[in-house]
Amino acid sequence: MKVVAFNGSARKDGNTAILIRHVLAELEKEGIVTELFQLSGKKIHGCIACYTCFEKKNQRCAVTDDVLNECIEKMIEAEGIIIGSPTYFANVSTETKALIDRAGMTARANGNMFRRKVGAAVIAVRRAGSTHVFNSINHFFFIGEMIVPGSSYWNLGIGREIGQVENDEEGIQTMKTLGQNMAWLMKKIYE
Ligand SMILES: Cc1cc2nc3c(=O)[nH]c(=O)nc-3n(C[C@H](O)[C@H](O)[C@H](O)COP(=O)(O)O)c2cc1C
């Protein structure tokens, strides 16, 4: 079994990545293969609403000059998908939104191709707005017929400068519990 995690932060290896790694560590303890794919520095732009995905139905986005189809391929091959985002103006980052819109529309054009995969959101935040980010990412999972595990709190960690999330004891525990619950759920579904 495999979980692919996307870090939608503009900052590579920042707080979102740190939080995601705590989730991945728990998954790996349960023998699940993991991959962290960071969007920082990679070209990814928004949906152009061409609807070619609905014409071709080939599990690909028609826009091919950026990293999006590589992300879709990783989602297809994994049983679990984590989408992590920092909180930017109480919402997801631009990179995360591009991923959600284009992977989401391509999935809808192809019979909800991520259905019954397990999905989890991970959010870094300095102060406020993170529950909106959490909801935005969960909208992607739920409309795609995906299965979403809970944790001991909403999946967020608090910190501004890189590394500060490690001081958020409850946030780190939330990530660990999320990883444990995600592994438990994946084994129930796929083993
Ligand atoms: C453009 C921008 C907008 C931000 N907006 C918010 C916000 O609305 N609420 C908040 O609490 N923090 C906000 N932050 C702070 C980040 O969410 C915070 O630093 C987070 O830890 C960054 O995660 P990263 O290290 O993975 O990039 C913002 C940061 C940036 C760069």
PDB file of C-alpha atoms and ligand atoms in Angstrom:
ATOM      1  CA  MET A   1       0.000   0.000   0.000  1.00  0.00           C
ATOM      2  CA  LYS A   2       1.122   3.504  -0.723  1.00  0.00           C
ATOM      3  CA  VAL A   3       0.315   7.012   0.441  1.00  0.00           C
ATOM      4  CA  VAL A   4       1.360  10.003  -1.628  1.00  0.00           C
ATOM      5  CA  ALA A   5       1.468  13.354   0.137  1.00  0.00           C
ATOM      6  CA  PHE A   6       1.480  16.698  -1.643  1.00  0.00           C
ATOM      7  CA  ASN A   7       2.896  19.757   0.062  1.00  0.00           C
ATOM      8  CA  GLY A   8       1.235  22.784  -1.503  1.00  0.00           C
ATOM      9  CA  SER A   9       3.361  25.315   0.328  1.00  0.00           C
ATOM     10  CA  ALA A  10       5.491  27.821  -1.532  1.00  0.00           C
ATOM     11  CA  ARG A  11       8.111  27.000   1.113  1.00  0.00           C
ATOM     12  CA  LYS A  12       9.874  23.692   0.584  1.00  0.00           C
ATOM     13  CA  ASP A  13      10.466  21.730   3.790  1.00  0.00           C
ATOM     14  CA  GLY A  14       8.503  24.265   5.833  1.00  0.00           C
ATOM     15  CA  ASN A  15       5.920  23.733   8.540  1.00  0.00           C
ATOM     16  CA  THR A  16       3.455  21.941   6.271  1.00  0.00           C
ATOM     17  CA  ALA A  17       6.161  19.474   5.244  1.00  0.00           C
ATOM     18  CA  ILE A  18       7.134  18.934   8.877  1.00  0.00           C
ATOM     19  CA  LEU A  19       3.544  18.143   9.814  1.00  0.00           C
ATOM     20  CA  ILE A  20       3.088  15.835   6.831  1.00  0.00           C
ATOM     21  CA  ARG A  21       6.265  13.943   7.769  1.00  0.00           C
ATOM     22  CA  HIS A  22       4.818  13.196  11.207  1.00  0.00           C
ATOM     23  CA  VAL A  23       1.801  11.589   9.524  1.00  0.00           C
ATOM     24  CA  LEU A  24       3.997   9.669   7.090  1.00  0.00           C
ATOM     25  CA  ALA A  25       6.196   8.330   9.902  1.00  0.00           C
ATOM     26  CA  GLU A  26       3.166   6.662  11.501  1.00  0.00           C
ATOM     27  CA  LEU A  27       2.102   5.179   8.173  1.00  0.00           C
ATOM     28  CA  GLU A  28       5.584   3.799   7.589  1.00  0.00           C
ATOM     29  CA  LYS A  29       5.549   2.145  11.030  1.00  0.00           C
ATOM     30  CA  GLU A  30       2.565   0.171   9.719  1.00  0.00           C
ATOM     31  CA  GLY A  31       4.439  -0.902   6.595  1.00  0.00           C
ATOM     32  CA  ILE A  32       2.807   1.568   4.234  1.00  0.00           C
ATOM     33  CA  VAL A  33       5.061   3.044   1.564  1.00  0.00           C
ATOM     34  CA  THR A  34       5.036   6.843   1.482  1.00  0.00           C
ATOM     35  CA  GLU A  35       6.142   9.627  -0.832  1.00  0.00           C
ATOM     36  CA  LEU A  36       6.241  13.351  -0.176  1.00  0.00           C
ATOM     37  CA  PHE A  37       5.894  15.457  -3.321  1.00  0.00           C
ATOM     38  CA  GLN A  38       6.543  19.143  -2.748  1.00  0.00           C
ATOM     39  CA  LEU A  39       5.021  21.594  -5.195  1.00  0.00           C
ATOM     40  CA  SER A  40       7.345  24.427  -4.166  1.00  0.00           C
ATOM     41  CA  GLY A  41       9.421  25.627  -7.110  1.00  0.00           C
ATOM     42  CA  LYS A  42       7.481  23.495  -9.569  1.00  0.00           C
ATOM     43  CA  LYS A  43       5.279  24.921 -12.308  1.00  0.00           C
ATOM     44  CA  ILE A  44       1.592  24.362 -11.671  1.00  0.00           C
ATOM     45  CA  HIS A  45      -1.212  26.637 -12.781  1.00  0.00           C
ATOM     46  CA  GLY A  46      -4.978  26.779 -12.447  1.00  0.00           C
ATOM     47  CA  CYS A  47      -7.722  25.048 -14.413  1.00  0.00           C
ATOM     48  CA  ILE A  48      -8.388  26.724 -17.768  1.00  0.00           C
ATOM     49  CA  ALA A  49     -11.929  25.279 -17.924  1.00  0.00           C
ATOM     50  CA  CYS A  50     -11.401  23.718 -21.364  1.00  0.00           C
ATOM     51  CA  TYR A  51     -13.312  20.569 -20.323  1.00  0.00           C
ATOM     52  CA  THR A  52     -11.081  18.483 -22.592  1.00  0.00           C
ATOM     53  CA  CYS A  53     -10.829  15.986 -19.726  1.00  0.00           C
ATOM     54  CA  PHE A  54     -14.549  15.273 -20.233  1.00  0.00           C
ATOM     55  CA  GLU A  55     -14.044  14.729 -23.981  1.00  0.00           C
ATOM     56  CA  LYS A  56     -10.943  12.533 -23.802  1.00  0.00           C
ATOM     57  CA  LYS A  57     -11.614  10.719 -20.523  1.00  0.00           C
ATOM     58  CA  ASN A  58      -7.993   9.529 -20.509  1.00  0.00           C
ATOM     59  CA  GLN A  59      -7.236  10.242 -16.834  1.00  0.00           C
ATOM     60  CA  ARG A  60      -5.125  13.207 -17.825  1.00  0.00           C
ATOM     61  CA  CYS A  61      -5.411  16.970 -17.787  1.00  0.00           C
ATOM     62  CA  ALA A  62      -5.181  18.460 -21.282  1.00  0.00           C
ATOM     63  CA  VAL A  63      -2.701  21.074 -20.078  1.00  0.00           C
ATOM     64  CA  THR A  64       0.607  19.250 -20.226  1.00  0.00           C
ATOM     65  CA  ASP A  65       3.287  21.908 -19.694  1.00  0.00           C
ATOM     66  CA  ASP A  66       3.422  21.647 -15.941  1.00  0.00           C
ATOM     67  CA  VAL A  67       3.603  19.102 -13.122  1.00  0.00           C
ATOM     68  CA  LEU A  68      -0.121  18.355 -12.752  1.00  0.00           C
ATOM     69  CA  ASN A  69      -0.320  15.118 -14.722  1.00  0.00           C
ATOM     70  CA  GLU A  70       2.624  13.772 -12.744  1.00  0.00           C
ATOM     71  CA  CYS A  71       0.583  14.494  -9.590  1.00  0.00           C
ATOM     72  CA  ILE A  72      -2.454  12.714 -11.031  1.00  0.00           C
ATOM     73  CA  GLU A  73      -0.338   9.653 -11.882  1.00  0.00           C
ATOM     74  CA  LYS A  74       0.924   9.538  -8.296  1.00  0.00           C
ATOM     75  CA  MET A  75      -2.653   9.794  -7.002  1.00  0.00           C
ATOM     76  CA  ILE A  76      -3.799   6.968  -9.271  1.00  0.00           C
ATOM     77  CA  GLU A  77      -1.076   4.593  -8.099  1.00  0.00           C
ATOM     78  CA  ALA A  78      -1.591   5.295  -4.356  1.00  0.00           C
ATOM     79  CA  GLU A  79      -4.332   4.003  -2.064  1.00  0.00           C
ATOM     80  CA  GLY A  80      -4.017   7.056   0.171  1.00  0.00           C
ATOM     81  CA  ILE A  81      -3.672  10.743  -0.706  1.00  0.00           C
ATOM     82  CA  ILE A  82      -2.577  13.513   1.663  1.00  0.00           C
ATOM     83  CA  ILE A  83      -2.923  17.120   0.612  1.00  0.00           C
ATOM     84  CA  GLY A  84      -1.082  19.576   2.821  1.00  0.00           C
ATOM     85  CA  SER A  85      -1.323  23.336   2.610  1.00  0.00           C
ATOM     86  CA  PRO A  86      -0.251  26.330   4.624  1.00  0.00           C
ATOM     87  CA  THR A  87      -2.959  28.833   5.490  1.00  0.00           C
ATOM     88  CA  TYR A  88      -2.775  31.790   3.114  1.00  0.00           C
ATOM     89  CA  PHE A  89      -5.341  34.515   3.800  1.00  0.00           C
ATOM     90  CA  ALA A  90      -7.525  31.953   5.523  1.00  0.00           C
ATOM     91  CA  ASN A  91      -7.475  29.667   2.496  1.00  0.00           C
ATOM     92  CA  VAL A  92      -5.359  27.106   0.655  1.00  0.00           C
ATOM     93  CA  SER A  93      -2.208  28.192  -1.165  1.00  0.00           C
ATOM     94  CA  THR A  94      -2.440  28.891  -4.894  1.00  0.00           C
ATOM     95  CA  GLU A  95      -0.471  25.737  -5.659  1.00  0.00           C
ATOM     96  CA  THR A  96      -2.857  23.630  -3.584  1.00  0.00           C
ATOM     97  CA  LYS A  97      -5.881  25.166  -5.291  1.00  0.00           C
ATOM     98  CA  ALA A  98      -4.447  24.414  -8.729  1.00  0.00           C
ATOM     99  CA  LEU A  99      -3.890  20.794  -7.690  1.00  0.00           C
ATOM    100  CA  ILE A 100      -7.408  20.460  -6.277  1.00  0.00           C
ATOM    101  CA  ASP A 101      -9.179  22.071  -9.230  1.00  0.00           C
ATOM    102  CA  ARG A 102      -7.381  20.207 -11.983  1.00  0.00           C
ATOM    103  CA  ALA A 103      -6.948  16.802 -10.352  1.00  0.00           C
ATOM    104  CA  GLY A 104     -10.509  17.097  -9.067  1.00  0.00           C
ATOM    105  CA  MET A 105     -12.029  17.937 -12.439  1.00  0.00           C
ATOM    106  CA  THR A 106     -10.010  15.244 -14.209  1.00  0.00           C
ATOM    107  CA  ALA A 107     -11.197  12.722 -11.600  1.00  0.00           C
ATOM    108  CA  ARG A 108     -14.823  13.760 -12.140  1.00  0.00           C
ATOM    109  CA  ALA A 109     -14.414  13.402 -15.889  1.00  0.00           C
ATOM    110  CA  ASN A 110     -13.180   9.855 -15.356  1.00  0.00           C
ATOM    111  CA  GLY A 111     -15.860   8.340 -13.131  1.00  0.00           C
ATOM    112  CA  ASN A 112     -14.489   9.686  -9.832  1.00  0.00           C
ATOM    113  CA  MET A 113     -11.237   7.832 -10.367  1.00  0.00           C
ATOM    114  CA  PHE A 114     -10.031   8.357  -6.790  1.00  0.00           C
ATOM    115  CA  ARG A 115     -13.186   6.877  -5.270  1.00  0.00           C
ATOM    116  CA  ARG A 116     -12.664   4.858  -2.101  1.00  0.00           C
ATOM    117  CA  LYS A 117      -9.071   5.936  -1.753  1.00  0.00           C
ATOM    118  CA  VAL A 118      -8.317   7.332   1.692  1.00  0.00           C
ATOM    119  CA  GLY A 119      -7.738  11.093   1.904  1.00  0.00           C
ATOM    120  CA  ALA A 120      -6.379  13.384   4.591  1.00  0.00           C
ATOM    121  CA  ALA A 121      -5.723  17.116   4.830  1.00  0.00           C
ATOM    122  CA  VAL A 122      -2.777  18.653   6.715  1.00  0.00           C
ATOM    123  CA  ILE A 123      -2.614  22.377   7.455  1.00  0.00           C
ATOM    124  CA  ALA A 124       0.036  24.728   8.827  1.00  0.00           C
ATOM    125  CA  VAL A 125      -1.134  28.026  10.274  1.00  0.00           C
ATOM    126  CA  ARG A 126       0.322  30.965  12.159  1.00  0.00           C
ATOM    127  CA  ARG A 127      -2.874  32.036  13.892  1.00  0.00           C
ATOM    128  CA  ALA A 128      -6.271  31.811  12.130  1.00  0.00           C
ATOM    129  CA  GLY A 129      -8.070  30.497   9.064  1.00  0.00           C
ATOM    130  CA  SER A 130      -6.885  26.899   9.163  1.00  0.00           C
ATOM    131  CA  THR A 131     -10.296  25.280   9.597  1.00  0.00           C
ATOM    132  CA  HIS A 132     -11.341  26.893   6.329  1.00  0.00           C
ATOM    133  CA  VAL A 133      -8.293  25.357   4.649  1.00  0.00           C
ATOM    134  CA  PHE A 134      -9.173  22.014   6.249  1.00  0.00           C
ATOM    135  CA  ASN A 135     -12.699  22.253   4.834  1.00  0.00           C
ATOM    136  CA  SER A 136     -11.483  23.278   1.375  1.00  0.00           C
ATOM    137  CA  ILE A 137      -9.227  20.256   1.079  1.00  0.00           C
ATOM    138  CA  ASN A 138     -11.882  17.927   2.476  1.00  0.00           C
ATOM    139  CA  HIS A 139     -14.312  19.169  -0.182  1.00  0.00           C
ATOM    140  CA  PHE A 140     -11.960  17.631  -2.755  1.00  0.00           C
ATOM    141  CA  PHE A 141     -11.996  14.261  -0.971  1.00  0.00           C
ATOM    142  CA  PHE A 142     -15.706  14.103  -0.250  1.00  0.00           C
ATOM    143  CA  ILE A 143     -16.996  15.066  -3.699  1.00  0.00           C
ATOM    144  CA  GLY A 144     -14.677  12.413  -5.134  1.00  0.00           C
ATOM    145  CA  GLU A 145     -16.214   9.598  -3.058  1.00  0.00           C
ATOM    146  CA  MET A 146     -13.061   9.283  -0.994  1.00  0.00           C
ATOM    147  CA  ILE A 147     -12.936   8.038   2.607  1.00  0.00           C
ATOM    148  CA  VAL A 148     -11.593  10.453   5.226  1.00  0.00           C
ATOM    149  CA  PRO A 149     -10.308   9.413   8.683  1.00  0.00           C
ATOM    150  CA  GLY A 150     -10.553  11.700  11.668  1.00  0.00           C
ATOM    151  CA  SER A 151      -7.977  12.592  14.298  1.00  0.00           C
ATOM    152  CA  SER A 152      -7.962  13.922  17.856  1.00  0.00           C
ATOM    153  CA  TYR A 153      -8.360  17.495  16.554  1.00  0.00           C
ATOM    154  CA  TRP A 154      -8.751  19.079  13.142  1.00  0.00           C
ATOM    155  CA  ASN A 155      -5.556  18.354  11.226  1.00  0.00           C
ATOM    156  CA  LEU A 156      -3.603  21.542  11.858  1.00  0.00           C
ATOM    157  CA  GLY A 157      -0.352  22.637  13.436  1.00  0.00           C
ATOM    158  CA  ILE A 158       0.536  26.126  14.625  1.00  0.00           C
ATOM    159  CA  GLY A 159       3.736  27.958  13.721  1.00  0.00           C
ATOM    160  CA  ARG A 160       5.053  30.828  11.623  1.00  0.00           C
ATOM    161  CA  GLU A 161       8.793  30.390  11.062  1.00  0.00           C
ATOM    162  CA  ILE A 162       9.993  27.069   9.721  1.00  0.00           C
ATOM    163  CA  GLY A 163      10.177  24.545  12.539  1.00  0.00           C
ATOM    164  CA  GLN A 164       7.869  26.340  14.962  1.00  0.00           C
ATOM    165  CA  VAL A 165       5.141  23.735  14.457  1.00  0.00           C
ATOM    166  CA  GLU A 166       7.341  21.295  16.370  1.00  0.00           C
ATOM    167  CA  ASN A 167       6.508  23.364  19.483  1.00  0.00           C
ATOM    168  CA  ASP A 168       2.783  22.778  18.991  1.00  0.00           C
ATOM    169  CA  GLU A 169       2.518  19.640  21.049  1.00  0.00           C
ATOM    170  CA  GLU A 170      -1.180  19.089  20.374  1.00  0.00           C
ATOM    171  CA  GLY A 171      -0.707  19.711  16.647  1.00  0.00           C
ATOM    172  CA  ILE A 172       2.064  17.109  16.441  1.00  0.00           C
ATOM    173  CA  GLN A 173      -0.032  14.617  18.394  1.00  0.00           C
ATOM    174  CA  THR A 174      -2.929  15.300  16.008  1.00  0.00           C
ATOM    175  CA  MET A 175      -0.662  14.388  13.073  1.00  0.00           C
ATOM    176  CA  LYS A 176       0.517  11.184  14.742  1.00  0.00           C
ATOM    177  CA  THR A 177      -3.029  10.111  15.539  1.00  0.00           C
ATOM    178  CA  LEU A 178      -4.052  10.977  11.991  1.00  0.00           C
ATOM    179  CA  GLY A 179      -1.315   8.738  10.614  1.00  0.00           C
ATOM    180  CA  GLN A 180      -2.356   5.903  12.905  1.00  0.00           C
ATOM    181  CA  ASN A 181      -6.021   6.238  11.967  1.00  0.00           C
ATOM    182  CA  MET A 182      -5.200   6.506   8.274  1.00  0.00           C
ATOM    183  CA  ALA A 183      -3.136   3.301   8.449  1.00  0.00           C
ATOM    184  CA  TRP A 184      -5.916   1.539  10.401  1.00  0.00           C
ATOM    185  CA  LEU A 185      -8.513   2.584   7.841  1.00  0.00           C
ATOM    186  CA  MET A 186      -6.385   1.649   4.838  1.00  0.00           C
ATOM    187  CA  LYS A 187      -5.793  -1.820   6.252  1.00  0.00           C
ATOM    188  CA  LYS A 188      -9.538  -2.268   6.788  1.00  0.00           C
ATOM    189  CA  ILE A 189     -10.255  -1.285   3.207  1.00  0.00           C
ATOM    190  CA  TYR A 190      -7.359  -2.758   1.274  1.00  0.00           C
ATOM    191  CA  GLU A 191      -6.015  -5.786   3.168  1.00  0.00           C
TER     192      GLU A 191
HETATM  193  C1  LIG B   1       0.823  34.825   1.684  1.00  0.00           C
HETATM  194  C2  LIG B   1       0.682  34.332   3.100  1.00  0.00           C
HETATM  195  C3  LIG B   1      -0.534  34.401   3.705  1.00  0.00           C
HETATM  196  C4  LIG B   1      -0.697  33.928   5.014  1.00  0.00           C
HETATM  197  N1  LIG B   1      -1.944  33.988   5.581  1.00  0.00           N
HETATM  198  C5  LIG B   1      -2.132  33.497   6.823  1.00  0.00           C
HETATM  199  C6  LIG B   1      -3.434  33.498   7.423  1.00  0.00           C
HETATM  200  O1  LIG B   1      -4.434  33.859   6.824  1.00  0.00           O
HETATM  201  N2  LIG B   1      -3.539  33.025   8.688  1.00  0.00           N
HETATM  202  C7  LIG B   1      -2.462  32.587   9.405  1.00  0.00           C
HETATM  203  O2  LIG B   1      -2.634  32.205  10.555  1.00  0.00           O
HETATM  204  N3  LIG B   1      -1.231  32.528   8.855  1.00  0.00           N
HETATM  205  C8  LIG B   1      -1.037  32.976   7.591  1.00  0.00           C
HETATM  206  N4  LIG B   1       0.210  32.888   7.003  1.00  0.00           N
HETATM  207  C9  LIG B   1       1.302  32.226   7.745  1.00  0.00           C
HETATM  208  C10 LIG B   1       1.505  30.763   7.330  1.00  0.00           C
HETATM  209  O3  LIG B   1       0.282  30.054   7.278  1.00  0.00           O
HETATM  210  C11 LIG B   1       2.447  30.063   8.315  1.00  0.00           C
HETATM  211  O4  LIG B   1       3.690  30.735   8.357  1.00  0.00           O
HETATM  212  C12 LIG B   1       2.669  28.603   7.985  1.00  0.00           C
HETATM  213  O5  LIG B   1       3.399  27.993   9.034  1.00  0.00           O
HETATM  214  C13 LIG B   1       3.446  28.445   6.690  1.00  0.00           C
HETATM  215  O6  LIG B   1       3.647  27.068   6.401  1.00  0.00           O
HETATM  216  P1  LIG B   1       4.896  26.591   5.479  1.00  0.00           P
HETATM  217  O7  LIG B   1       6.129  26.770   6.335  1.00  0.00           O
HETATM  218  O8  LIG B   1       4.603  25.191   5.151  1.00  0.00           O
HETATM  219  O9  LIG B   1       4.907  27.487   4.293  1.00  0.00           O
HETATM  220  C14 LIG B   1       0.403  33.378   5.713  1.00  0.00           C
HETATM  221  C15 LIG B   1       1.654  33.317   5.071  1.00  0.00           C
HETATM  222  C16 LIG B   1       1.796  33.773   3.786  1.00  0.00           C
HETATM  223  C17 LIG B   1       3.148  33.679   3.108  1.00  0.00           C
END
